[in-house]
Amino acid sequence: MSEGLQAILLANRATLLRFVAARGAGDEAEDVLQELWIKLAAAPAGPIANPLSYLFRAAENLMRDRHRASRQAILRDAAWDESHSASLPGVSDAPTGERVLIAREELARIEAALAALGDRARDVFRLHRIEGMAQRDIATRLGVSLSTVESDMRKAYRAVLDARERPE
Amino acid sequence: MTDRGDIREAAVGWVVAQTDPAFADWDGFLAWLEADPAHASAYEAVLAAGDAAEPALRAAATPMPAPARRPIWRRQATGGLLAAGIVGAIGLGYLNLGPAPFVIETGPGEHRTVTLDTATIALNGDTRLVLDHHNPHRATLDRGEALFDVTHDEAHPFAVKVGDDEVQDVGTRFDITRDPAGTRVAVAEGMVVYNPKAEAVRLGPGQTLDARRSAGELRVATAATSDIGSWREDRLSYRQAPLSVVAADLARGLGLPVEAAPDVADQPFTGVIAYGGDRAQFLDRLGPLLDVGVKRDQGRTILTRKADARL
């Protein structure tokens, strides 16, 4: 039981509430903090170097999960609507028709943007996104400096943002 | 007034800065978020872009090792996960080749993630999975539990063989457990068909199927989709689950022999268990949490009926 972390959450409740609200929790900000509280209650005790930073990180992760889930729910709903207008009822929730086309076009644009990045930046981005490696480990693995890894990551995020924002 | 490009650049900067596990400027980040509501949506757009890039990045991963060789696994420094770049091209040529099976096995308490071009498979502890170099659309779960994240392909559905049964994806994300008690399937996203050539039970998001060897019947129930596969975050959620199932999950995830004695094996449990960290402390909390007694016997932990020692 992590009473220590829970005490720090209580002491910083107002700030963390502001944080999850600013991250888009809206009316559910209290619920998110409650979820965080429950997670802490169940978390194993152990030394944590910077407990407040740990709490922010945990809150940030909860908000990322929430946003991701709502993005996927929107996609699912779209797929559901389309599967209902399809000729075979209830057979598949695979997106159909126009949506598939849009999704494919976007995927192709993202692929092209990543290909244009060059091998090193693409490798950095893959090790970060797919293999979940920390910047420092990526730098070691590829034999480049930390600032190179950071600048490659920025480049990769910009390229994907461009590909999604500006259909060509 | 900050212009849109600057906001986007700052958002990218915050996302990249947070990839450092030691990132600590949360006050600065909060101040930036609160300065303008456009900041939060720009930041979220960067995270969404990262997610959207993943299928393309998976496709561009390192090539599959030659079938004759043992696959070489590389242990990741963070998280203890194993990431393997066994990705190859799907081509018609593949279908003419004979099977080239290879085994991926985890010890109790060990997690691994395998990336194929057709699916990403997260293996829980004490799990044995057989894949085929020549057929990236099939997997066999011999033992344990795995979460499948499948790229749906109408022409080549991904199928998982579990004992004599088969689970075929019509969608994306599902979890399968096989242990001596039977087979359990839980769908987080999309849809799967259980035994397409026999019972053909369709399971949608949030549906679970329990095929018990002893009962000889299939039970379909519901679960929160966010709980499916949550063992990867060392969190287990249950709704009216028998303690025998809870004990088997803990043994797999913790790597400690936890068993449910016959007198509590069918006792239902509803709640969330988070594990990890200090195992002795965790086991001490287990009794009160599950409302059972805990006995230690030659290194094994046995859940039993609560002893009324004070009477």
CSV table of C-alpha atoms in Angstrom, one decimal:
chain,number,residue,atom,x,y,z
A,1,MET,CA,0.0,0.0,0.0
A,2,SER,CA,1.4,3.4,-1.0
A,3,GLU,CA,0.2,5.7,1.7
A,4,GLY,CA,3.1,8.0,1.0
A,5,LEU,CA,2.0,8.6,-2.6
A,6,GLN,CA,-1.6,9.0,-1.5
A,7,ALA,CA,-0.6,11.6,1.0
A,8,ILE,CA,1.3,13.5,-1.7
A,9,LEU,CA,-1.7,13.2,-4.0
A,10,LEU,CA,-3.9,14.8,-1.2
A,11,ALA,CA,-1.4,17.6,-0.6
A,12,ASN,CA,-1.3,18.4,-4.4
A,13,ARG,CA,-4.9,17.6,-5.2
A,14,ALA,CA,-5.8,21.1,-6.5
A,15,THR,CA,-2.8,21.2,-8.9
A,16,LEU,CA,-3.4,17.7,-10.2
A,17,LEU,CA,-7.0,18.5,-10.7
A,18,ARG,CA,-6.0,21.5,-12.7
A,19,PHE,CA,-3.6,19.3,-14.7
A,20,VAL,CA,-6.2,16.7,-15.7
A,21,ALA,CA,-8.7,19.4,-16.5
A,22,ALA,CA,-6.2,21.2,-18.7
A,23,ARG,CA,-5.4,17.8,-20.4
A,24,GLY,CA,-9.1,17.7,-21.4
A,25,ALA,CA,-10.8,15.7,-18.7
A,26,GLY,CA,-13.6,18.3,-18.4
A,27,ASP,CA,-16.4,17.2,-16.1
A,28,GLU,CA,-14.6,14.0,-15.4
A,29,ALA,CA,-11.5,15.5,-13.8
A,30,GLU,CA,-12.6,14.3,-10.3
A,31,ASP,CA,-13.2,10.8,-11.7
A,32,VAL,CA,-9.7,10.7,-13.2
A,33,LEU,CA,-8.2,11.7,-9.8
A,34,GLN,CA,-10.3,9.0,-8.2
A,35,GLU,CA,-9.0,6.4,-10.7
A,36,LEU,CA,-5.4,7.6,-9.9
A,37,TRP,CA,-6.1,7.3,-6.2
A,38,ILE,CA,-7.4,3.7,-6.6
A,39,LYS,CA,-4.3,2.8,-8.7
A,40,LEU,CA,-2.0,4.2,-6.0
A,41,ALA,CA,-3.9,2.3,-3.3
A,42,ALA,CA,-3.1,-0.9,-5.1
A,43,ALA,CA,0.4,0.0,-6.2
A,44,PRO,CA,3.3,-1.7,-4.5
A,45,ALA,CA,5.3,0.3,-2.0
A,46,GLY,CA,8.8,1.2,-3.1
A,47,PRO,CA,11.2,4.1,-3.1
A,48,ILE,CA,10.3,6.7,-5.7
A,49,ALA,CA,12.8,9.4,-6.5
A,50,ASN,CA,10.4,12.2,-7.2
A,51,PRO,CA,6.9,11.3,-6.0
A,52,LEU,CA,5.1,14.4,-7.3
A,53,SER,CA,6.6,13.9,-10.8
A,54,TYR,CA,5.5,10.2,-10.5
A,55,LEU,CA,1.9,11.4,-9.8
A,56,PHE,CA,1.9,13.8,-12.8
A,57,ARG,CA,3.3,11.0,-15.0
A,58,ALA,CA,0.6,8.6,-13.8
A,59,ALA,CA,-2.1,11.3,-14.4
A,60,GLU,CA,-0.7,12.0,-17.9
A,61,ASN,CA,-0.8,8.3,-18.7
A,62,LEU,CA,-4.4,8.0,-17.6
A,63,MET,CA,-5.3,11.0,-19.8
A,64,ARG,CA,-3.5,9.4,-22.8
A,65,ASP,CA,-5.4,6.2,-22.3
A,66,ARG,CA,-8.7,8.1,-22.2
A,67,HIS,CA,-8.0,10.2,-25.3
A,68,ARG,CA,-6.9,7.1,-27.2
A,69,ALA,CA,-9.9,5.1,-26.1
A,70,SER,CA,-12.2,7.9,-27.2
A,71,ARG,CA,-10.5,8.1,-30.6
A,72,GLN,CA,-10.9,4.4,-31.1
A,73,ALA,CA,-14.6,4.6,-30.0
A,74,ILE,CA,-15.2,7.2,-32.7
A,75,LEU,CA,-13.6,4.9,-35.3
A,76,ARG,CA,-15.6,2.0,-34.0
A,77,ASP,CA,-18.9,3.9,-34.2
A,78,ALA,CA,-18.1,4.9,-37.7
A,79,ALA,CA,-17.4,1.3,-38.6
A,80,TRP,CA,-20.5,0.2,-36.9
A,81,ASP,CA,-22.7,2.7,-38.8
A,82,GLU,CA,-21.2,1.5,-42.1
A,83,SER,CA,-21.5,-2.2,-41.3
A,84,HIS,CA,-25.2,-1.6,-40.8
A,85,SER,CA,-25.7,-0.1,-44.2
A,86,ALA,CA,-23.6,-2.9,-45.8
A,87,SER,CA,-25.2,-5.7,-47.7
A,88,LEU,CA,-24.2,-8.4,-45.2
A,89,PRO,CA,-25.6,-7.4,-41.8
A,90,GLY,CA,-23.5,-7.8,-38.7
A,91,VAL,CA,-20.8,-9.8,-40.5
A,92,SER,CA,-17.8,-7.6,-40.1
A,93,ASP,CA,-16.9,-4.3,-38.4
A,94,ALA,CA,-14.2,-3.8,-41.0
A,95,PRO,CA,-14.5,-0.3,-42.3
A,96,THR,CA,-16.0,-0.2,-45.8
A,97,GLY,CA,-16.3,2.0,-48.8
A,98,GLU,CA,-15.2,5.6,-48.5
A,99,ARG,CA,-13.8,5.2,-45.1
A,100,VAL,CA,-11.4,2.4,-46.2
A,101,LEU,CA,-10.3,4.7,-49.0
A,102,ILE,CA,-9.6,7.6,-46.6
A,103,ALA,CA,-7.8,5.4,-44.1
A,104,ARG,CA,-5.7,3.8,-46.9
A,105,GLU,CA,-4.9,7.2,-48.3
A,106,GLU,CA,-3.8,8.5,-44.9
A,107,LEU,CA,-1.8,5.4,-44.3
A,108,ALA,CA,-0.1,5.8,-47.6
A,109,ARG,CA,0.7,9.5,-46.9
A,110,ILE,CA,2.1,8.6,-43.5
A,111,GLU,CA,4.2,5.8,-45.1
A,112,ALA,CA,5.5,8.2,-47.7
A,113,ALA,CA,6.3,10.8,-45.1
A,114,LEU,CA,8.2,8.3,-42.9
A,115,ALA,CA,10.1,7.0,-46.0
A,116,ALA,CA,11.1,10.5,-46.8
A,117,LEU,CA,12.6,11.0,-43.3
A,118,GLY,CA,15.6,8.9,-44.0
A,119,ASP,CA,16.7,5.6,-42.4
A,120,ARG,CA,18.1,7.0,-39.1
A,121,ALA,CA,15.2,9.2,-38.2
A,122,ARG,CA,12.7,6.4,-39.1
A,123,ASP,CA,14.7,3.9,-37.0
A,124,VAL,CA,14.7,6.4,-34.0
A,125,PHE,CA,10.9,6.8,-34.3
A,126,ARG,CA,10.3,3.1,-34.6
A,127,LEU,CA,12.5,2.2,-31.6
A,128,HIS,CA,10.6,4.9,-29.7
A,129,ARG,CA,7.0,4.2,-30.8
A,130,ILE,CA,7.1,0.4,-31.4
A,131,GLU,CA,9.8,-0.9,-29.1
A,132,GLY,CA,9.1,1.7,-26.4
A,133,MET,CA,12.8,2.5,-25.9
A,134,ALA,CA,14.0,5.5,-23.9
A,135,GLN,CA,15.9,8.3,-25.8
A,136,ARG,CA,19.1,7.4,-24.0
A,137,ASP,CA,18.9,3.7,-25.0
A,138,ILE,CA,18.1,4.6,-28.6
A,139,ALA,CA,21.2,6.9,-28.7
A,140,THR,CA,23.3,4.0,-27.4
A,141,ARG,CA,21.8,1.5,-29.8
A,142,LEU,CA,22.3,3.7,-32.8
A,143,GLY,CA,25.6,5.2,-31.7
A,144,VAL,CA,24.4,8.8,-32.0
A,145,SER,CA,24.1,11.7,-29.5
A,146,LEU,CA,21.0,12.3,-27.4
A,147,SER,CA,20.3,15.6,-29.2
A,148,THR,CA,20.3,13.8,-32.5
A,149,VAL,CA,17.7,11.4,-31.2
A,150,GLU,CA,15.6,14.3,-30.0
A,151,SER,CA,15.8,16.2,-33.2
A,152,ASP,CA,15.0,13.0,-35.2
A,153,MET,CA,11.9,12.4,-33.0
A,154,ARG,CA,10.7,16.0,-33.6
A,155,LYS,CA,11.2,15.6,-37.3
A,156,ALA,CA,9.3,12.4,-37.3
A,157,TYR,CA,6.3,13.8,-35.4
A,158,ARG,CA,6.2,16.9,-37.6
A,159,ALA,CA,6.3,14.7,-40.7
A,160,VAL,CA,3.4,12.6,-39.5
A,161,LEU,CA,1.4,15.7,-38.5
A,162,ASP,CA,1.9,17.2,-41.9
A,163,ALA,CA,0.8,13.9,-43.6
A,164,ARG,CA,-2.4,13.8,-41.5
A,165,GLU,CA,-3.2,17.5,-41.8
A,166,ARG,CA,-2.5,18.2,-45.5
A,167,PRO,CA,-3.9,15.6,-47.8
A,168,GLU,CA,-2.1,16.0,-51.1
B,1,MET,CA,-0.5,36.0,-30.2
B,2,THR,CA,1.3,32.8,-30.9
B,3,ASP,CA,0.8,31.5,-34.4
B,4,ARG,CA,-0.4,28.0,-35.2
B,5,GLY,CA,3.0,26.7,-36.3
B,6,ASP,CA,4.6,27.8,-33.1
B,7,ILE,CA,1.9,26.1,-31.0
B,8,ARG,CA,2.5,22.9,-33.0
B,9,GLU,CA,6.2,23.1,-32.6
B,10,ALA,CA,5.8,23.6,-28.8
B,11,ALA,CA,3.4,20.6,-28.6
B,12,VAL,CA,6.0,18.4,-30.4
B,13,GLY,CA,8.6,19.7,-28.0
B,14,TRP,CA,6.5,18.6,-24.9
B,15,VAL,CA,5.7,15.2,-26.4
B,16,VAL,CA,9.4,14.6,-27.1
B,17,ALA,CA,10.6,15.9,-23.7
B,18,GLN,CA,8.2,13.5,-22.0
B,19,THR,CA,9.7,10.5,-23.7
B,20,ASP,CA,12.6,11.0,-21.2
B,21,PRO,CA,11.7,8.9,-18.1
B,22,ALA,CA,13.3,11.6,-16.0
B,23,PHE,CA,11.1,14.4,-17.4
B,24,ALA,CA,10.1,16.6,-14.4
B,25,ASP,CA,8.9,20.0,-15.7
B,26,TRP,CA,5.3,19.3,-15.0
B,27,ASP,CA,4.7,22.8,-13.7
B,28,GLY,CA,6.0,24.2,-17.0
B,29,PHE,CA,3.8,21.8,-19.0
B,30,LEU,CA,0.7,22.7,-16.9
B,31,ALA,CA,1.4,26.5,-17.3
B,32,TRP,CA,1.7,26.0,-21.1
B,33,LEU,CA,-1.5,23.9,-21.3
B,34,GLU,CA,-3.4,26.5,-19.3
B,35,ALA,CA,-2.1,29.5,-21.3
B,36,ASP,CA,-4.4,28.7,-24.3
B,37,PRO,CA,-7.0,26.0,-24.9
B,38,ALA,CA,-5.5,25.5,-28.4
B,39,HIS,CA,-2.3,24.1,-26.7
B,40,ALA,CA,-4.1,21.0,-25.3
B,41,SER,CA,-5.6,20.1,-28.6
B,42,ALA,CA,-2.3,20.7,-30.5
B,43,TYR,CA,-0.6,18.4,-27.9
B,44,GLU,CA,-3.2,15.7,-28.3
B,45,ALA,CA,-2.9,15.9,-32.1
B,46,VAL,CA,0.8,15.1,-31.8
B,47,LEU,CA,0.0,12.0,-29.6
B,48,ALA,CA,-2.6,11.0,-32.1
B,49,ALA,CA,-0.1,11.3,-34.9
B,50,GLY,CA,2.3,9.1,-33.0
B,51,ASP,CA,-0.4,6.4,-32.7
B,52,ALA,CA,-1.4,6.8,-36.4
B,53,ALA,CA,2.2,6.2,-37.4
B,54,GLU,CA,2.5,2.9,-35.7
B,55,PRO,CA,1.1,0.6,-38.4
B,56,ALA,CA,3.5,2.1,-41.0
B,57,LEU,CA,6.4,1.8,-38.6
B,58,ARG,CA,5.6,-1.8,-37.9
B,59,ALA,CA,5.6,-2.5,-41.6
B,60,ALA,CA,9.0,-0.9,-41.9
B,61,ALA,CA,10.5,-3.0,-39.1
B,62,THR,CA,13.6,-5.2,-39.5
B,63,PRO,CA,13.3,-8.2,-41.8
B,64,MET,CA,12.3,-11.7,-40.6
B,65,PRO,CA,15.2,-14.0,-39.7
B,66,ALA,CA,15.7,-16.9,-42.1
B,67,PRO,CA,13.4,-19.9,-41.1
B,68,ALA,CA,16.3,-22.3,-40.7
B,69,ARG,CA,17.8,-20.2,-37.9
B,70,ARG,CA,16.5,-19.8,-34.4
B,71,PRO,CA,14.9,-16.4,-34.0
B,72,ILE,CA,17.2,-14.1,-32.1
B,73,TRP,CA,15.4,-12.2,-29.4
B,74,ARG,CA,16.7,-8.9,-28.0
B,75,ARG,CA,15.8,-7.9,-24.5
B,76,GLN,CA,14.7,-4.4,-24.1
B,77,ALA,CA,16.3,-2.2,-21.5
B,78,THR,CA,13.0,-0.7,-20.3
B,79,GLY,CA,10.0,-2.6,-19.1
B,80,GLY,CA,11.5,-6.0,-19.5
B,81,LEU,CA,9.6,-6.6,-22.7
B,82,LEU,CA,11.0,-8.4,-25.6
B,83,ALA,CA,10.6,-6.9,-28.9
B,84,ALA,CA,11.3,-9.1,-31.9
B,85,GLY,CA,11.4,-7.9,-35.4
B,86,ILE,CA,10.0,-10.9,-37.1
B,87,VAL,CA,8.4,-9.1,-39.9
B,88,GLY,CA,8.4,-10.2,-43.5
B,89,ALA,CA,6.5,-9.6,-46.7
B,90,ILE,CA,3.2,-11.4,-47.2
B,91,GLY,CA,3.3,-12.8,-50.7
B,92,LEU,CA,1.6,-15.5,-52.6
B,93,GLY,CA,5.0,-17.3,-52.7
B,94,TYR,CA,4.6,-17.9,-49.0
B,95,LEU,CA,1.6,-20.1,-49.4
B,96,ASN,CA,3.5,-22.6,-51.5
B,97,LEU,CA,6.0,-23.3,-48.7
B,98,GLY,CA,5.5,-25.9,-46.1
B,99,PRO,CA,5.0,-25.0,-42.4
B,100,ALA,CA,8.1,-23.6,-40.5
B,101,PRO,CA,6.9,-23.5,-36.9
B,102,PHE,CA,8.9,-21.8,-34.2
B,103,VAL,CA,8.1,-21.6,-30.5
B,104,ILE,CA,8.0,-18.5,-28.3
B,105,GLU,CA,7.9,-19.3,-24.6
B,106,THR,CA,7.9,-17.2,-21.4
B,107,GLY,CA,8.7,-18.3,-17.9
B,108,PRO,CA,6.3,-17.5,-15.0
B,109,GLY,CA,6.2,-13.8,-14.4
B,110,GLU,CA,7.9,-12.9,-17.7
B,111,HIS,CA,6.2,-10.8,-20.3
B,112,ARG,CA,7.2,-10.6,-24.0
B,113,THR,CA,5.8,-8.8,-27.0
B,114,VAL,CA,6.2,-10.2,-30.5
B,115,THR,CA,5.6,-8.1,-33.6
B,116,LEU,CA,4.6,-9.7,-36.8
B,117,ASP,CA,3.4,-7.9,-39.9
B,118,THR,CA,-0.1,-9.3,-39.3
B,119,ALA,CA,-0.3,-8.8,-35.6
B,120,THR,CA,1.3,-7.7,-32.4
B,121,ILE,CA,1.1,-10.4,-29.7
B,122,ALA,CA,1.8,-9.7,-26.0
B,123,LEU,CA,2.6,-12.9,-24.1
B,124,ASN,CA,1.8,-13.1,-20.4
B,125,GLY,CA,4.0,-15.3,-18.1
B,126,ASP,CA,4.1,-19.1,-18.3
B,127,THR,CA,2.9,-19.0,-21.9
B,128,ARG,CA,3.8,-21.1,-25.0
B,129,LEU,CA,2.9,-19.8,-28.4
B,130,VAL,CA,3.8,-21.5,-31.7
B,131,LEU,CA,4.1,-19.3,-34.8
B,132,ASP,CA,4.9,-20.2,-38.4
B,133,HIS,CA,7.5,-18.4,-40.5
B,134,HIS,CA,5.6,-19.3,-43.7
B,135,ASN,CA,2.1,-18.5,-42.5
B,136,PRO,CA,1.9,-15.1,-40.7
B,137,HIS,CA,-1.9,-15.5,-40.3
B,138,ARG,CA,-1.8,-18.4,-37.8
B,139,ALA,CA,-0.8,-18.9,-34.2
B,140,THR,CA,-1.2,-21.8,-31.8
B,141,LEU,CA,-1.6,-21.1,-28.1
B,142,ASP,CA,-0.4,-24.2,-26.3
B,143,ARG,CA,-0.5,-22.8,-22.8
B,144,GLY,CA,-0.9,-19.5,-20.9
B,145,GLU,CA,-2.3,-16.2,-22.0
B,146,ALA,CA,-1.7,-13.8,-24.9
B,147,LEU,CA,-3.2,-10.5,-26.1
B,148,PHE,CA,-3.6,-10.3,-29.9
B,149,ASP,CA,-3.6,-7.0,-31.8
B,150,VAL,CA,-4.5,-8.0,-35.3
B,151,THR,CA,-4.4,-6.0,-38.5
B,152,HIS,CA,-7.6,-7.2,-40.0
B,153,ASP,CA,-7.3,-8.6,-43.5
B,154,GLU,CA,-10.6,-9.8,-45.0
B,155,ALA,CA,-8.8,-12.1,-47.4
B,156,HIS,CA,-6.5,-13.7,-44.8
B,157,PRO,CA,-8.2,-13.7,-41.4
B,158,PHE,CA,-5.9,-14.3,-38.5
B,159,ALA,CA,-6.7,-17.5,-36.6
B,160,VAL,CA,-5.5,-18.8,-33.3
B,161,LYS,CA,-5.6,-22.5,-32.5
B,162,VAL,CA,-6.3,-23.3,-28.8
B,163,GLY,CA,-6.3,-27.0,-28.2
B,164,ASP,CA,-9.0,-28.4,-30.5
B,165,ASP,CA,-10.7,-25.0,-30.8
B,166,GLU,CA,-10.1,-22.1,-33.1
B,167,VAL,CA,-10.6,-18.4,-32.6
B,168,GLN,CA,-10.7,-16.4,-35.8
B,169,ASP,CA,-10.5,-12.6,-35.9
B,170,VAL,CA,-13.0,-10.5,-37.8
B,171,GLY,CA,-11.6,-7.5,-36.0
B,172,THR,CA,-8.7,-6.3,-34.0
B,173,ARG,CA,-7.9,-6.9,-30.4
B,174,PHE,CA,-8.5,-9.9,-28.2
B,175,ASP,CA,-7.1,-11.9,-25.3
B,176,ILE,CA,-6.9,-15.7,-25.1
B,177,THR,CA,-6.1,-17.8,-22.0
B,178,ARG,CA,-5.5,-21.5,-22.0
B,179,ASP,CA,-4.9,-23.4,-18.8
B,180,PRO,CA,-5.9,-26.8,-17.3
B,181,ALA,CA,-9.4,-25.4,-16.5
B,182,GLY,CA,-10.2,-24.6,-20.1
B,183,THR,CA,-10.1,-21.7,-22.6
B,184,ARG,CA,-11.2,-18.1,-22.1
B,185,VAL,CA,-11.5,-15.5,-24.8
B,186,ALA,CA,-12.0,-11.7,-24.3
B,187,VAL,CA,-12.6,-9.2,-27.0
B,188,ALA,CA,-11.4,-5.6,-26.5
B,189,GLU,CA,-12.0,-4.3,-30.0
B,190,GLY,CA,-13.6,-5.6,-33.2
B,191,MET,CA,-14.9,-9.1,-33.4
B,192,VAL,CA,-13.8,-12.7,-33.3
B,193,VAL,CA,-15.5,-16.0,-34.1
B,194,TYR,CA,-14.9,-18.9,-31.8
B,195,ASN,CA,-14.8,-22.2,-33.6
B,196,PRO,CA,-16.0,-20.9,-37.0
B,197,LYS,CA,-16.6,-24.4,-38.3
B,198,ALA,CA,-18.5,-25.6,-35.2
B,199,GLU,CA,-20.3,-23.4,-32.7
B,200,ALA,CA,-19.3,-20.2,-34.6
B,201,VAL,CA,-19.9,-18.0,-31.6
B,202,ARG,CA,-19.4,-14.3,-32.5
B,203,LEU,CA,-17.9,-12.1,-29.8
B,204,GLY,CA,-17.9,-8.3,-30.0
B,205,PRO,CA,-16.2,-5.7,-27.9
B,206,GLY,CA,-16.5,-6.3,-24.2
B,207,GLN,CA,-17.7,-9.9,-24.6
B,208,THR,CA,-15.9,-12.8,-23.0
B,209,LEU,CA,-16.3,-16.5,-23.6
B,210,ASP,CA,-15.5,-19.2,-21.1
B,211,ALA,CA,-15.1,-22.8,-22.4
B,212,ARG,CA,-14.6,-25.0,-19.4
B,213,ARG,CA,-13.4,-28.5,-19.9
B,214,SER,CA,-15.5,-29.8,-17.0
B,215,ALA,CA,-18.7,-28.1,-17.9
B,216,GLY,CA,-18.8,-28.9,-21.6
B,217,GLU,CA,-20.7,-25.7,-22.3
B,218,LEU,CA,-19.7,-22.2,-23.5
B,219,ARG,CA,-20.5,-19.2,-21.3
B,220,VAL,CA,-20.6,-15.7,-22.8
B,221,ALA,CA,-20.4,-12.8,-20.4
B,222,THR,CA,-19.4,-9.1,-20.5
B,223,ALA,CA,-16.3,-7.3,-19.3
B,224,ALA,CA,-15.1,-3.7,-19.5
B,225,THR,CA,-13.0,-3.4,-22.7
B,226,SER,CA,-10.4,-1.3,-20.9
B,227,ASP,CA,-9.8,-4.3,-18.5
B,228,ILE,CA,-9.0,-6.7,-21.3
B,229,GLY,CA,-5.3,-7.3,-21.5
B,230,SER,CA,-4.7,-5.1,-18.5
B,231,TRP,CA,-2.4,-7.8,-17.1
B,232,ARG,CA,0.3,-6.1,-19.2
B,233,GLU,CA,0.0,-3.2,-16.7
B,234,ASP,CA,0.1,-5.7,-13.9
B,235,ARG,CA,-3.6,-5.1,-13.2
B,236,LEU,CA,-6.3,-7.8,-13.2
B,237,SER,CA,-10.0,-7.0,-13.1
B,238,TYR,CA,-12.7,-9.5,-12.3
B,239,ARG,CA,-16.5,-9.7,-12.2
B,240,GLN,CA,-17.8,-12.8,-10.4
B,241,ALA,CA,-14.7,-14.8,-11.4
B,242,PRO,CA,-14.0,-18.1,-9.5
B,243,LEU,CA,-10.9,-17.9,-7.3
B,244,SER,CA,-9.4,-20.9,-9.2
B,245,VAL,CA,-9.2,-18.6,-12.2
B,246,VAL,CA,-7.8,-15.7,-10.1
B,247,ALA,CA,-5.2,-18.0,-8.7
B,248,ALA,CA,-4.2,-19.3,-12.1
B,249,ASP,CA,-3.8,-15.7,-13.4
B,250,LEU,CA,-1.7,-14.7,-10.4
B,251,ALA,CA,0.6,-17.7,-10.8
B,252,ARG,CA,1.1,-16.8,-14.5
B,253,GLY,CA,1.7,-13.1,-13.9
B,254,LEU,CA,3.6,-13.3,-10.6
B,255,GLY,CA,5.6,-16.4,-11.3
B,256,LEU,CA,4.7,-17.7,-7.8
B,257,PRO,CA,2.8,-20.8,-7.3
B,258,VAL,CA,-0.6,-19.5,-6.1
B,259,GLU,CA,-3.4,-22.1,-5.8
B,260,ALA,CA,-7.0,-22.1,-4.7
B,261,ALA,CA,-7.9,-25.0,-2.4
B,262,PRO,CA,-11.0,-26.9,-3.4
B,263,ASP,CA,-13.1,-25.3,-0.7
B,264,VAL,CA,-12.7,-21.8,-2.2
B,265,ALA,CA,-12.0,-22.7,-5.8
B,266,ASP,CA,-15.5,-21.7,-6.9
B,267,GLN,CA,-15.9,-18.7,-4.5
B,268,PRO,CA,-16.6,-15.7,-6.7
B,269,PHE,CA,-14.4,-12.6,-6.7
B,270,THR,CA,-15.2,-9.1,-8.0
B,271,GLY,CA,-12.6,-6.4,-8.0
B,272,VAL,CA,-9.3,-5.2,-9.2
B,273,ILE,CA,-5.9,-6.6,-8.2
B,274,ALA,CA,-2.7,-4.7,-9.0
B,275,TYR,CA,0.5,-6.6,-8.5
B,276,GLY,CA,4.2,-6.1,-8.9
B,277,GLY,CA,6.9,-4.9,-6.6
B,278,ASP,CA,7.5,-6.6,-3.4
B,279,ARG,CA,6.0,-10.1,-3.7
B,280,ALA,CA,6.0,-11.0,0.0
B,281,GLN,CA,4.1,-7.8,0.7
B,282,PHE,CA,1.7,-8.5,-2.1
B,283,LEU,CA,1.0,-12.0,-0.9
B,284,ASP,CA,0.3,-10.7,2.6
B,285,ARG,CA,-2.3,-8.4,1.2
B,286,LEU,CA,-3.9,-11.1,-0.9
B,287,GLY,CA,-5.9,-12.8,1.9
B,288,PRO,CA,-7.8,-9.7,3.0
B,289,LEU,CA,-8.3,-8.6,-0.6
B,290,LEU,CA,-9.8,-11.9,-1.7
B,291,ASP,CA,-11.5,-12.5,1.6
B,292,VAL,CA,-9.8,-15.9,2.1
B,293,GLY,CA,-7.1,-17.4,4.3
B,294,VAL,CA,-3.6,-17.7,3.0
B,295,LYS,CA,-1.4,-20.7,3.8
B,296,ARG,CA,2.2,-21.2,2.9
B,297,ASP,CA,3.3,-24.7,2.1
B,298,GLN,CA,6.8,-25.5,0.8
B,299,GLY,CA,7.0,-22.3,-1.2
B,300,ARG,CA,3.4,-22.6,-2.5
B,301,THR,CA,0.8,-20.1,-1.5
B,302,ILE,CA,-2.6,-21.7,-1.0
B,303,LEU,CA,-5.9,-19.8,-0.8
B,304,THR,CA,-8.2,-21.5,1.7
B,305,ARG,CA,-11.4,-20.8,3.6
B,306,LYS,CA,-10.8,-18.1,6.2
B,307,ALA,CA,-9.7,-19.5,9.5
B,308,ASP,CA,-11.6,-18.1,12.5
B,309,ALA,CA,-8.6,-18.1,14.7
B,310,ARG,CA,-10.1,-15.6,17.2
B,311,LEU,CA,-13.1,-17.7,18.1
